[in-house]
């Protein structure tokens, strides 16, 4: 076993020991949680509670789950950040690369007796007291499955559905380079617990309101392709969202449409929040490390997928990205 794998293994054991000994475990994932963040967190939440353990789970404001995650069991058991412990004895974060991505749960993380960080982002800045970060894992869900094993928490239907959703989201439905034999081994195990594969896939990836499709038509219509830089981008403003009656959370999959552009190596979608802050998503085919661009802007991610937020106007953000390319 490599030194890196050994240290992940040691951290995993330490995390399991702390969780096993804690009277209450406080779970949190990153702001605007994606499938891996929500699924990983909910899976451990279900498994702990099924074992009679006290677990409380939340994510930062805005406390809204994107509609395509509605099939994840247990969303109703999440508490708003205002009800999260201010100084948890043991706190666990999921898929969250830095303290600031915890938003208004950051003070709880800073005050936590032990802070266990479960993640697979290579850019994770190791802000925990125990950092279980495996950059070779296709999803945080993979790390959570191993932790459940270490804690001897049995697999069951609900955690299986949550972990499967996390895995299928972070591997792009088993299409990204991260889709290893181990990923299929885990998927095979999870599906054995009655994961509603078809229903989940439709909810996660296929189904959208008609209003959303019309918004997509408009913003794809004005996308810009910079041929020389092999770069494609588009943006959705608050006005676009308002005119079509679509929420920003519904638009998470936009980048997956834009990144289909054959002429582009790097793709980008910018979404404006009601506060005026913009959320920037970057994707690369691999020749450009978009994580480095995101890190320069205070964000993070992986070589192939990264993101950041900014309070600058959209044209300025785009110019900086083009310059970085
Ligand atoms: Mn992830």
mmCIF file of C-alpha atoms and ligand atoms in Angstrom:
data_model
loop_
_atom_site.group_PDB
_atom_site.id
_atom_site.type_symbol
_atom_site.label_atom_id
_atom_site.label_comp_id
_atom_site.label_asym_id
_atom_site.label_seq_id
_atom_site.Cartn_x
_atom_site.Cartn_y
_atom_site.Cartn_z
ATOM 1 C CA UNK A 1 0.000 0.000 0.000
ATOM 2 C CA UNK A 2 1.330 3.464 -0.860
ATOM 3 C CA UNK A 3 2.137 5.996 1.826
ATOM 4 C CA UNK A 4 -0.810 8.155 0.731
ATOM 5 C CA UNK A 5 -3.207 5.198 0.903
ATOM 6 C CA UNK A 6 -1.817 4.336 4.343
ATOM 7 C CA UNK A 7 -2.483 7.821 5.661
ATOM 8 C CA UNK A 8 -6.053 7.787 4.281
ATOM 9 C CA UNK A 9 -6.543 4.410 5.973
ATOM 10 C CA UNK A 10 -5.193 5.710 9.309
ATOM 11 C CA UNK A 11 -7.401 8.810 9.127
ATOM 12 C CA UNK A 12 -10.419 6.626 8.323
ATOM 13 C CA UNK A 13 -9.800 4.504 11.423
ATOM 14 C CA UNK A 14 -9.364 7.598 13.597
ATOM 15 C CA UNK A 15 -12.602 9.082 12.190
ATOM 16 C CA UNK A 16 -14.484 5.859 12.908
ATOM 17 C CA UNK A 17 -13.201 5.813 16.490
ATOM 18 C CA UNK A 18 -14.296 9.410 17.116
ATOM 19 C CA UNK A 19 -17.734 8.825 15.591
ATOM 20 C CA UNK A 20 -18.182 5.577 17.541
ATOM 21 C CA UNK A 21 -17.431 7.377 20.818
ATOM 22 C CA UNK A 22 -19.532 10.510 20.199
ATOM 23 C CA UNK A 23 -22.929 10.818 21.916
ATOM 24 C CA UNK A 24 -24.136 12.992 19.022
ATOM 25 C CA UNK A 25 -22.636 13.337 15.551
ATOM 26 C CA UNK A 26 -23.230 16.588 13.630
ATOM 27 C CA UNK A 27 -23.098 16.259 9.836
ATOM 28 C CA UNK A 28 -22.742 19.054 7.285
ATOM 29 C CA UNK A 29 -22.018 19.391 3.590
ATOM 30 C CA UNK A 30 -21.097 22.282 1.303
ATOM 31 C CA UNK A 31 -23.275 25.191 0.246
ATOM 32 C CA UNK A 32 -25.598 24.501 -2.717
ATOM 33 C CA UNK A 33 -25.097 20.766 -2.167
ATOM 34 C CA UNK A 34 -24.760 18.489 -5.194
ATOM 35 C CA UNK A 35 -25.674 14.806 -5.397
ATOM 36 C CA UNK A 36 -22.442 13.586 -3.826
ATOM 37 C CA UNK A 37 -22.571 16.070 -0.949
ATOM 38 C CA UNK A 38 -26.216 15.359 -0.108
ATOM 39 C CA UNK A 39 -26.104 11.635 -0.833
ATOM 40 C CA UNK A 40 -22.933 11.016 1.173
ATOM 41 C CA UNK A 41 -24.189 12.982 4.150
ATOM 42 C CA UNK A 42 -27.665 11.432 4.120
ATOM 43 C CA UNK A 43 -26.219 7.929 3.799
ATOM 44 C CA UNK A 44 -24.185 8.236 7.001
ATOM 45 C CA UNK A 45 -27.122 10.011 8.686
ATOM 46 C CA UNK A 46 -29.449 7.068 7.850
ATOM 47 C CA UNK A 47 -26.898 4.451 8.856
ATOM 48 C CA UNK A 48 -26.160 6.105 12.208
ATOM 49 C CA UNK A 49 -29.825 6.613 13.054
ATOM 50 C CA UNK A 50 -30.738 3.062 12.044
ATOM 51 C CA UNK A 51 -28.101 1.905 14.530
ATOM 52 C CA UNK A 52 -29.797 3.942 17.265
ATOM 53 C CA UNK A 53 -27.177 6.676 17.187
ATOM 54 C CA UNK A 54 -27.926 10.398 17.485
ATOM 55 C CA UNK A 55 -27.139 12.225 14.262
ATOM 56 C CA UNK A 56 -28.065 15.723 13.158
ATOM 57 C CA UNK A 57 -27.535 16.837 9.557
ATOM 58 C CA UNK A 58 -27.706 20.185 7.777
ATOM 59 C CA UNK A 59 -26.220 22.363 5.078
ATOM 60 C CA UNK A 60 -25.733 26.143 4.871
ATOM 61 C CA UNK A 61 -28.248 28.731 3.717
ATOM 62 C CA UNK A 62 -29.890 29.035 1.267
ATOM 63 C CA UNK A 63 -31.527 25.963 2.807
ATOM 64 C CA UNK A 64 -33.013 24.718 -0.471
ATOM 65 C CA UNK A 65 -32.419 21.359 -2.149
ATOM 66 C CA UNK A 66 -32.428 21.366 -5.959
ATOM 67 C CA UNK A 67 -35.633 19.678 -7.201
ATOM 68 C CA UNK A 68 -33.833 16.864 -9.019
ATOM 69 C CA UNK A 69 -32.656 15.483 -5.666
ATOM 70 C CA UNK A 70 -36.240 14.978 -4.468
ATOM 71 C CA UNK A 71 -35.966 11.159 -4.671
ATOM 72 C CA UNK A 72 -33.208 11.065 -2.042
ATOM 73 C CA UNK A 73 -34.746 9.525 1.081
ATOM 74 C CA UNK A 74 -34.396 11.500 4.310
ATOM 75 C CA UNK A 75 -34.335 15.080 3.010
ATOM 76 C CA UNK A 76 -37.124 15.831 5.494
ATOM 77 C CA UNK A 77 -34.836 14.825 8.361
ATOM 78 C CA UNK A 78 -32.326 17.598 7.597
ATOM 79 C CA UNK A 79 -32.470 20.596 9.923
ATOM 80 C CA UNK A 80 -31.977 24.232 8.868
ATOM 81 C CA UNK A 81 -28.543 25.652 9.722
ATOM 82 C CA UNK A 82 -30.088 27.719 12.546
ATOM 83 C CA UNK A 83 -30.838 24.469 14.405
ATOM 84 C CA UNK A 84 -27.331 23.046 13.966
ATOM 85 C CA UNK A 85 -25.203 22.745 17.142
ATOM 86 C CA UNK A 86 -23.017 25.822 17.685
ATOM 87 C CA UNK A 87 -20.147 23.802 19.140
ATOM 88 C CA UNK A 88 -20.589 20.119 18.245
ATOM 89 C CA UNK A 89 -18.341 17.635 20.030
ATOM 90 C CA UNK A 90 -17.820 15.737 16.779
ATOM 91 C CA UNK A 91 -18.661 17.278 13.412
ATOM 92 C CA UNK A 92 -18.284 15.607 10.020
ATOM 93 C CA UNK A 93 -18.182 17.448 6.676
ATOM 94 C CA UNK A 94 -18.877 15.852 3.297
ATOM 95 C CA UNK A 95 -17.481 16.715 -0.134
ATOM 96 C CA UNK A 96 -16.479 20.144 1.158
ATOM 97 C CA UNK A 97 -13.031 21.309 0.078
ATOM 98 C CA UNK A 98 -12.632 24.296 2.373
ATOM 99 C CA UNK A 99 -14.033 25.826 5.557
ATOM 100 C CA UNK A 100 -15.612 28.733 3.650
ATOM 101 C CA UNK A 101 -17.779 26.342 1.601
ATOM 102 C CA UNK A 102 -19.632 25.592 4.869
ATOM 103 C CA UNK A 103 -21.203 29.052 4.718
ATOM 104 C CA UNK A 104 -23.079 29.840 7.907
ATOM 105 C CA UNK A 105 -22.086 26.466 9.385
ATOM 106 C CA UNK A 106 -18.436 27.571 9.391
ATOM 107 C CA UNK A 107 -18.596 28.867 13.021
ATOM 108 C CA UNK A 108 -19.838 25.433 14.160
ATOM 109 C CA UNK A 109 -16.943 23.779 12.327
ATOM 110 C CA UNK A 110 -14.458 26.155 13.955
ATOM 111 C CA UNK A 111 -15.935 25.478 17.404
ATOM 112 C CA UNK A 112 -16.195 21.699 16.946
ATOM 113 C CA UNK A 113 -14.254 19.508 19.384
ATOM 114 C CA UNK A 114 -13.207 17.270 16.492
ATOM 115 C CA UNK A 115 -13.771 18.109 12.848
ATOM 116 C CA UNK A 116 -13.746 15.118 10.499
ATOM 117 C CA UNK A 117 -13.396 16.020 6.836
ATOM 118 C CA UNK A 118 -14.556 13.355 4.350
ATOM 119 C CA UNK A 119 -13.701 14.277 0.778
ATOM 120 C CA UNK A 120 -12.123 13.291 -2.511
ATOM 121 C CA UNK A 121 -11.137 16.711 -3.877
ATOM 122 C CA UNK A 122 -7.401 16.951 -4.434
ATOM 123 C CA UNK A 123 -7.692 20.698 -3.704
ATOM 124 C CA UNK A 124 -9.094 20.068 -0.205
ATOM 125 C CA UNK A 125 -7.154 22.334 2.153
ATOM 126 C CA UNK A 126 -7.290 19.842 5.064
ATOM 127 C CA UNK A 127 -9.116 22.119 7.480
ATOM 128 C CA UNK A 128 -10.205 19.305 9.794
ATOM 129 C CA UNK A 129 -8.645 17.768 12.880
ATOM 130 C CA UNK A 130 -9.025 14.446 11.012
ATOM 131 C CA UNK A 131 -8.834 14.603 7.224
ATOM 132 C CA UNK A 132 -10.041 11.556 5.294
ATOM 133 C CA UNK A 133 -9.319 12.767 1.790
ATOM 134 C CA UNK A 134 -8.893 10.227 -0.976
ATOM 135 C CA UNK A 135 -8.268 11.895 -4.338
ATOM 136 C CA UNK A 136 -8.472 8.446 -5.963
ATOM 137 C CA UNK A 137 -12.087 7.998 -4.838
ATOM 138 C CA UNK A 138 -14.657 8.711 -7.552
ATOM 139 C CA UNK A 139 -16.960 10.342 -5.010
ATOM 140 C CA UNK A 140 -17.118 11.193 -1.324
ATOM 141 C CA UNK A 141 -19.692 8.378 -1.283
ATOM 142 C CA UNK A 142 -16.848 5.891 -1.748
ATOM 143 C CA UNK A 143 -15.151 7.236 1.391
ATOM 144 C CA UNK A 144 -18.453 7.089 3.305
ATOM 145 C CA UNK A 145 -18.993 3.453 2.283
ATOM 146 C CA UNK A 146 -15.559 2.592 3.694
ATOM 147 C CA UNK A 147 -16.299 4.522 6.876
ATOM 148 C CA UNK A 148 -19.574 2.620 7.311
ATOM 149 C CA UNK A 149 -17.590 -0.602 7.031
ATOM 150 C CA UNK A 150 -15.094 0.597 9.618
ATOM 151 C CA UNK A 151 -17.977 1.529 11.959
ATOM 152 C CA UNK A 152 -19.680 -1.822 11.237
ATOM 153 C CA UNK A 153 -22.839 0.004 10.203
ATOM 154 C CA UNK A 154 -24.873 -2.348 8.005
ATOM 155 C CA UNK A 155 -25.873 -1.348 4.484
ATOM 156 C CA UNK A 156 -29.619 -0.941 3.987
ATOM 157 C CA UNK A 157 -32.066 0.441 1.447
ATOM 158 C CA UNK A 158 -31.966 4.125 2.414
ATOM 159 C CA UNK A 159 -28.202 4.613 2.684
ATOM 160 C CA UNK A 160 -27.817 2.547 -0.492
ATOM 161 C CA UNK A 161 -30.121 4.855 -2.473
ATOM 162 C CA UNK A 162 -28.250 7.910 -1.176
ATOM 163 C CA UNK A 163 -24.794 6.491 -1.914
ATOM 164 C CA UNK A 164 -25.892 5.326 -5.370
ATOM 165 C CA UNK A 165 -27.217 8.807 -6.190
ATOM 166 C CA UNK A 166 -23.924 10.308 -5.030
ATOM 167 C CA UNK A 167 -21.892 7.846 -7.099
ATOM 168 C CA UNK A 168 -23.961 8.213 -10.247
ATOM 169 C CA UNK A 169 -23.815 12.025 -10.026
ATOM 170 C CA UNK A 170 -20.061 12.319 -9.469
ATOM 171 C CA UNK A 171 -19.173 9.782 -12.174
ATOM 172 C CA UNK A 172 -21.499 11.457 -14.694
ATOM 173 C CA UNK A 173 -23.612 8.303 -14.833
ATOM 174 C CA UNK A 174 -20.536 6.060 -14.965
ATOM 175 C CA UNK A 175 -19.023 7.944 -17.868
ATOM 176 C CA UNK A 176 -16.152 10.000 -16.433
ATOM 177 C CA UNK A 177 -12.568 8.780 -16.202
ATOM 178 C CA UNK A 178 -13.155 8.152 -12.488
ATOM 179 C CA UNK A 179 -15.388 5.173 -13.372
ATOM 180 C CA UNK A 180 -13.162 2.328 -12.209
ATOM 181 C CA UNK A 181 -13.942 -1.335 -11.542
ATOM 182 C CA UNK A 182 -14.269 -0.352 -7.851
ATOM 183 C CA UNK A 183 -17.036 2.089 -8.787
ATOM 184 C CA UNK A 184 -18.994 -0.699 -10.469
ATOM 185 C CA UNK A 185 -18.335 -3.000 -7.509
ATOM 186 C CA UNK A 186 -19.878 -0.429 -5.183
ATOM 187 C CA UNK A 187 -22.776 0.277 -7.571
ATOM 188 C CA UNK A 188 -23.456 -3.450 -7.803
ATOM 189 C CA UNK A 189 -23.570 -3.748 -4.014
ATOM 190 C CA UNK A 190 -25.869 -0.725 -3.646
ATOM 191 C CA UNK A 191 -28.324 -1.724 -6.390
ATOM 192 C CA UNK A 192 -28.724 -5.004 -4.508
ATOM 193 C CA UNK A 193 -30.488 -3.026 -1.767
ATOM 194 C CA UNK A 194 -33.362 -2.061 -4.039
ATOM 195 C CA UNK A 195 -32.163 1.231 -5.528
ATOM 196 C CA UNK A 196 -34.896 2.471 -7.918
ATOM 197 C CA UNK A 197 -32.372 2.964 -10.731
ATOM 198 C CA UNK A 198 -34.789 4.120 -13.438
ATOM 199 C CA UNK A 199 -36.837 6.500 -11.273
ATOM 200 C CA UNK A 200 -33.707 7.973 -9.728
ATOM 201 C CA UNK A 201 -32.050 8.513 -13.123
ATOM 202 C CA UNK A 202 -35.060 10.284 -14.534
ATOM 203 C CA UNK A 203 -35.317 12.569 -11.486
ATOM 204 C CA UNK A 204 -31.579 13.275 -11.308
ATOM 205 C CA UNK A 205 -30.764 13.764 -14.982
ATOM 206 C CA UNK A 206 -33.704 13.720 -17.369
ATOM 207 C CA UNK A 207 -36.805 15.434 -16.097
ATOM 208 C CA UNK A 208 -37.187 19.210 -16.141
ATOM 209 C CA UNK A 209 -40.077 21.633 -16.166
ATOM 210 C CA UNK A 210 -40.948 23.040 -19.604
ATOM 211 C CA UNK A 211 -39.991 26.511 -18.332
ATOM 212 C CA UNK A 212 -36.462 25.263 -17.730
ATOM 213 C CA UNK A 213 -36.174 23.898 -21.263
ATOM 214 C CA UNK A 214 -37.180 27.290 -22.624
ATOM 215 C CA UNK A 215 -34.576 29.003 -20.453
ATOM 216 C CA UNK A 216 -31.988 26.544 -21.796
ATOM 217 C CA UNK A 217 -32.963 27.383 -25.385
ATOM 218 C CA UNK A 218 -32.366 31.049 -24.708
ATOM 219 C CA UNK A 219 -29.060 30.786 -22.922
ATOM 220 C CA UNK A 220 -27.621 28.200 -25.338
ATOM 221 C CA UNK A 221 -28.710 30.513 -28.155
ATOM 222 C CA UNK A 222 -26.405 33.211 -26.863
ATOM 223 C CA UNK A 223 -23.505 31.034 -25.737
ATOM 224 C CA UNK A 224 -20.137 32.224 -27.035
ATOM 225 C CA UNK A 225 -17.552 29.922 -28.602
ATOM 226 C CA UNK A 226 -13.988 31.261 -28.573
ATOM 227 C CA UNK A 227 -12.520 29.029 -31.267
ATOM 228 C CA UNK A 228 -8.861 29.997 -30.785
ATOM 229 C CA UNK A 229 -8.973 29.309 -27.068
ATOM 230 C CA UNK A 230 -11.196 26.254 -27.447
ATOM 231 C CA UNK A 231 -13.444 27.838 -24.826
ATOM 232 C CA UNK A 232 -17.246 28.014 -24.666
ATOM 233 C CA UNK A 233 -19.297 29.860 -22.110
ATOM 234 C CA UNK A 234 -22.719 31.229 -21.310
ATOM 235 C CA UNK A 235 -24.357 32.962 -18.377
ATOM 236 C CA UNK A 236 -27.759 33.042 -16.715
ATOM 237 C CA UNK A 237 -28.719 36.276 -15.008
ATOM 238 C CA UNK A 238 -31.259 36.884 -12.270
ATOM 239 C CA UNK A 239 -33.431 38.496 -14.951
ATOM 240 C CA UNK A 240 -33.304 35.282 -17.051
ATOM 241 C CA UNK A 241 -34.332 33.188 -14.050
ATOM 242 C CA UNK A 242 -37.158 35.607 -13.194
ATOM 243 C CA UNK A 243 -38.557 35.865 -16.740
ATOM 244 C CA UNK A 244 -38.729 32.074 -17.075
ATOM 245 C CA UNK A 245 -39.825 31.414 -13.498
ATOM 246 C CA UNK A 246 -36.866 29.104 -12.919
ATOM 247 C CA UNK A 247 -34.748 28.872 -9.754
ATOM 248 C CA UNK A 248 -30.959 28.783 -9.750
ATOM 249 C CA UNK A 249 -31.036 25.331 -8.142
ATOM 250 C CA UNK A 250 -32.889 23.892 -11.140
ATOM 251 C CA UNK A 251 -30.062 24.996 -13.432
ATOM 252 C CA UNK A 252 -27.292 22.851 -11.946
ATOM 253 C CA UNK A 253 -27.102 20.631 -15.048
ATOM 254 C CA UNK A 254 -26.552 23.476 -17.534
ATOM 255 C CA UNK A 255 -22.807 22.945 -17.585
ATOM 256 C CA UNK A 256 -23.375 19.356 -18.725
ATOM 257 C CA UNK A 257 -25.099 20.675 -21.856
ATOM 258 C CA UNK A 258 -22.512 23.353 -22.602
ATOM 259 C CA UNK A 259 -19.588 20.947 -22.115
ATOM 260 C CA UNK A 260 -20.841 18.853 -25.056
ATOM 261 C CA UNK A 261 -19.336 21.431 -27.439
ATOM 262 C CA UNK A 262 -16.942 19.556 -29.744
ATOM 263 C CA UNK A 263 -14.841 22.653 -30.474
ATOM 264 C CA UNK A 264 -14.157 23.420 -26.814
ATOM 265 C CA UNK A 265 -11.568 22.086 -24.381
ATOM 266 C CA UNK A 266 -12.876 24.200 -21.518
ATOM 267 C CA UNK A 267 -16.505 25.097 -20.875
ATOM 268 C CA UNK A 268 -18.032 27.506 -18.409
ATOM 269 C CA UNK A 269 -21.463 28.411 -17.089
ATOM 270 C CA UNK A 270 -22.003 31.448 -14.897
ATOM 271 C CA UNK A 271 -25.152 31.745 -12.808
ATOM 272 C CA UNK A 272 -26.112 34.944 -11.057
ATOM 273 C CA UNK A 273 -27.607 34.654 -7.576
ATOM 274 C CA UNK A 274 -30.283 37.087 -6.361
ATOM 275 C CA UNK A 275 -27.571 38.765 -4.231
ATOM 276 C CA UNK A 276 -25.602 39.554 -7.399
ATOM 277 C CA UNK A 277 -22.864 37.035 -6.552
ATOM 278 C CA UNK A 278 -22.055 34.762 -9.481
ATOM 279 C CA UNK A 279 -21.455 31.005 -9.326
ATOM 280 C CA UNK A 280 -18.941 29.867 -11.907
ATOM 281 C CA UNK A 281 -18.731 26.240 -13.096
ATOM 282 C CA UNK A 282 -15.762 25.103 -15.184
ATOM 283 C CA UNK A 283 -15.221 21.836 -17.043
ATOM 284 C CA UNK A 284 -12.202 20.595 -18.943
ATOM 285 C CA UNK A 285 -11.501 17.617 -21.172
ATOM 286 C CA UNK A 286 -8.236 17.211 -19.247
ATOM 287 C CA UNK A 287 -5.580 19.158 -21.160
ATOM 288 C CA UNK A 288 -6.298 22.235 -19.064
ATOM 289 C CA UNK A 289 -6.423 21.950 -15.268
ATOM 290 C CA UNK A 290 -9.508 24.050 -14.433
ATOM 291 C CA UNK A 291 -8.924 23.520 -10.718
ATOM 292 C CA UNK A 292 -5.923 25.866 -10.991
ATOM 293 C CA UNK A 293 -8.113 28.569 -12.516
ATOM 294 C CA UNK A 294 -10.744 28.086 -9.798
ATOM 295 C CA UNK A 295 -8.137 28.156 -7.023
ATOM 296 C CA UNK A 296 -6.821 31.520 -8.229
ATOM 297 C CA UNK A 297 -10.381 32.792 -7.725
ATOM 298 C CA UNK A 298 -10.737 31.290 -4.255
ATOM 299 C CA UNK A 299 -12.589 28.153 -5.388
ATOM 300 C CA UNK A 300 -11.547 24.565 -5.995
ATOM 301 C CA UNK A 301 -12.416 21.195 -7.457
ATOM 302 C CA UNK A 302 -10.638 18.748 -9.720
ATOM 303 C CA UNK A 303 -8.623 18.930 -12.931
ATOM 304 C CA UNK A 304 -11.783 18.164 -14.963
ATOM 305 C CA UNK A 305 -14.406 20.011 -12.916
ATOM 306 C CA UNK A 306 -14.032 23.040 -10.702
ATOM 307 C CA UNK A 307 -15.883 26.122 -9.567
ATOM 308 C CA UNK A 308 -15.770 29.372 -7.672
ATOM 309 C CA UNK A 309 -17.951 32.327 -6.723
ATOM 310 C CA UNK A 310 -17.290 35.991 -7.391
ATOM 311 C CA UNK A 311 -18.899 39.330 -6.691
ATOM 312 C CA UNK A 312 -17.470 40.864 -9.890
ATOM 313 C CA UNK A 313 -19.559 41.562 -13.020
ATOM 314 C CA UNK A 314 -19.884 38.632 -15.440
ATOM 315 C CA UNK A 315 -17.787 40.214 -18.262
ATOM 316 C CA UNK A 316 -14.868 40.773 -15.863
ATOM 317 C CA UNK A 317 -15.023 37.192 -14.615
ATOM 318 C CA UNK A 318 -15.034 35.880 -18.195
ATOM 319 C CA UNK A 319 -12.075 38.078 -19.153
ATOM 320 C CA UNK A 320 -10.062 36.750 -16.216
ATOM 321 C CA UNK A 321 -10.852 33.146 -17.159
ATOM 322 C CA UNK A 322 -9.844 33.772 -20.775
ATOM 323 C CA UNK A 323 -6.626 35.397 -19.606
ATOM 324 C CA UNK A 324 -5.894 32.414 -17.363
ATOM 325 C CA UNK A 325 -6.411 30.050 -20.298
HETATM 326 MN MN1 LIG B 1 -17.965 14.879 -4.868
#
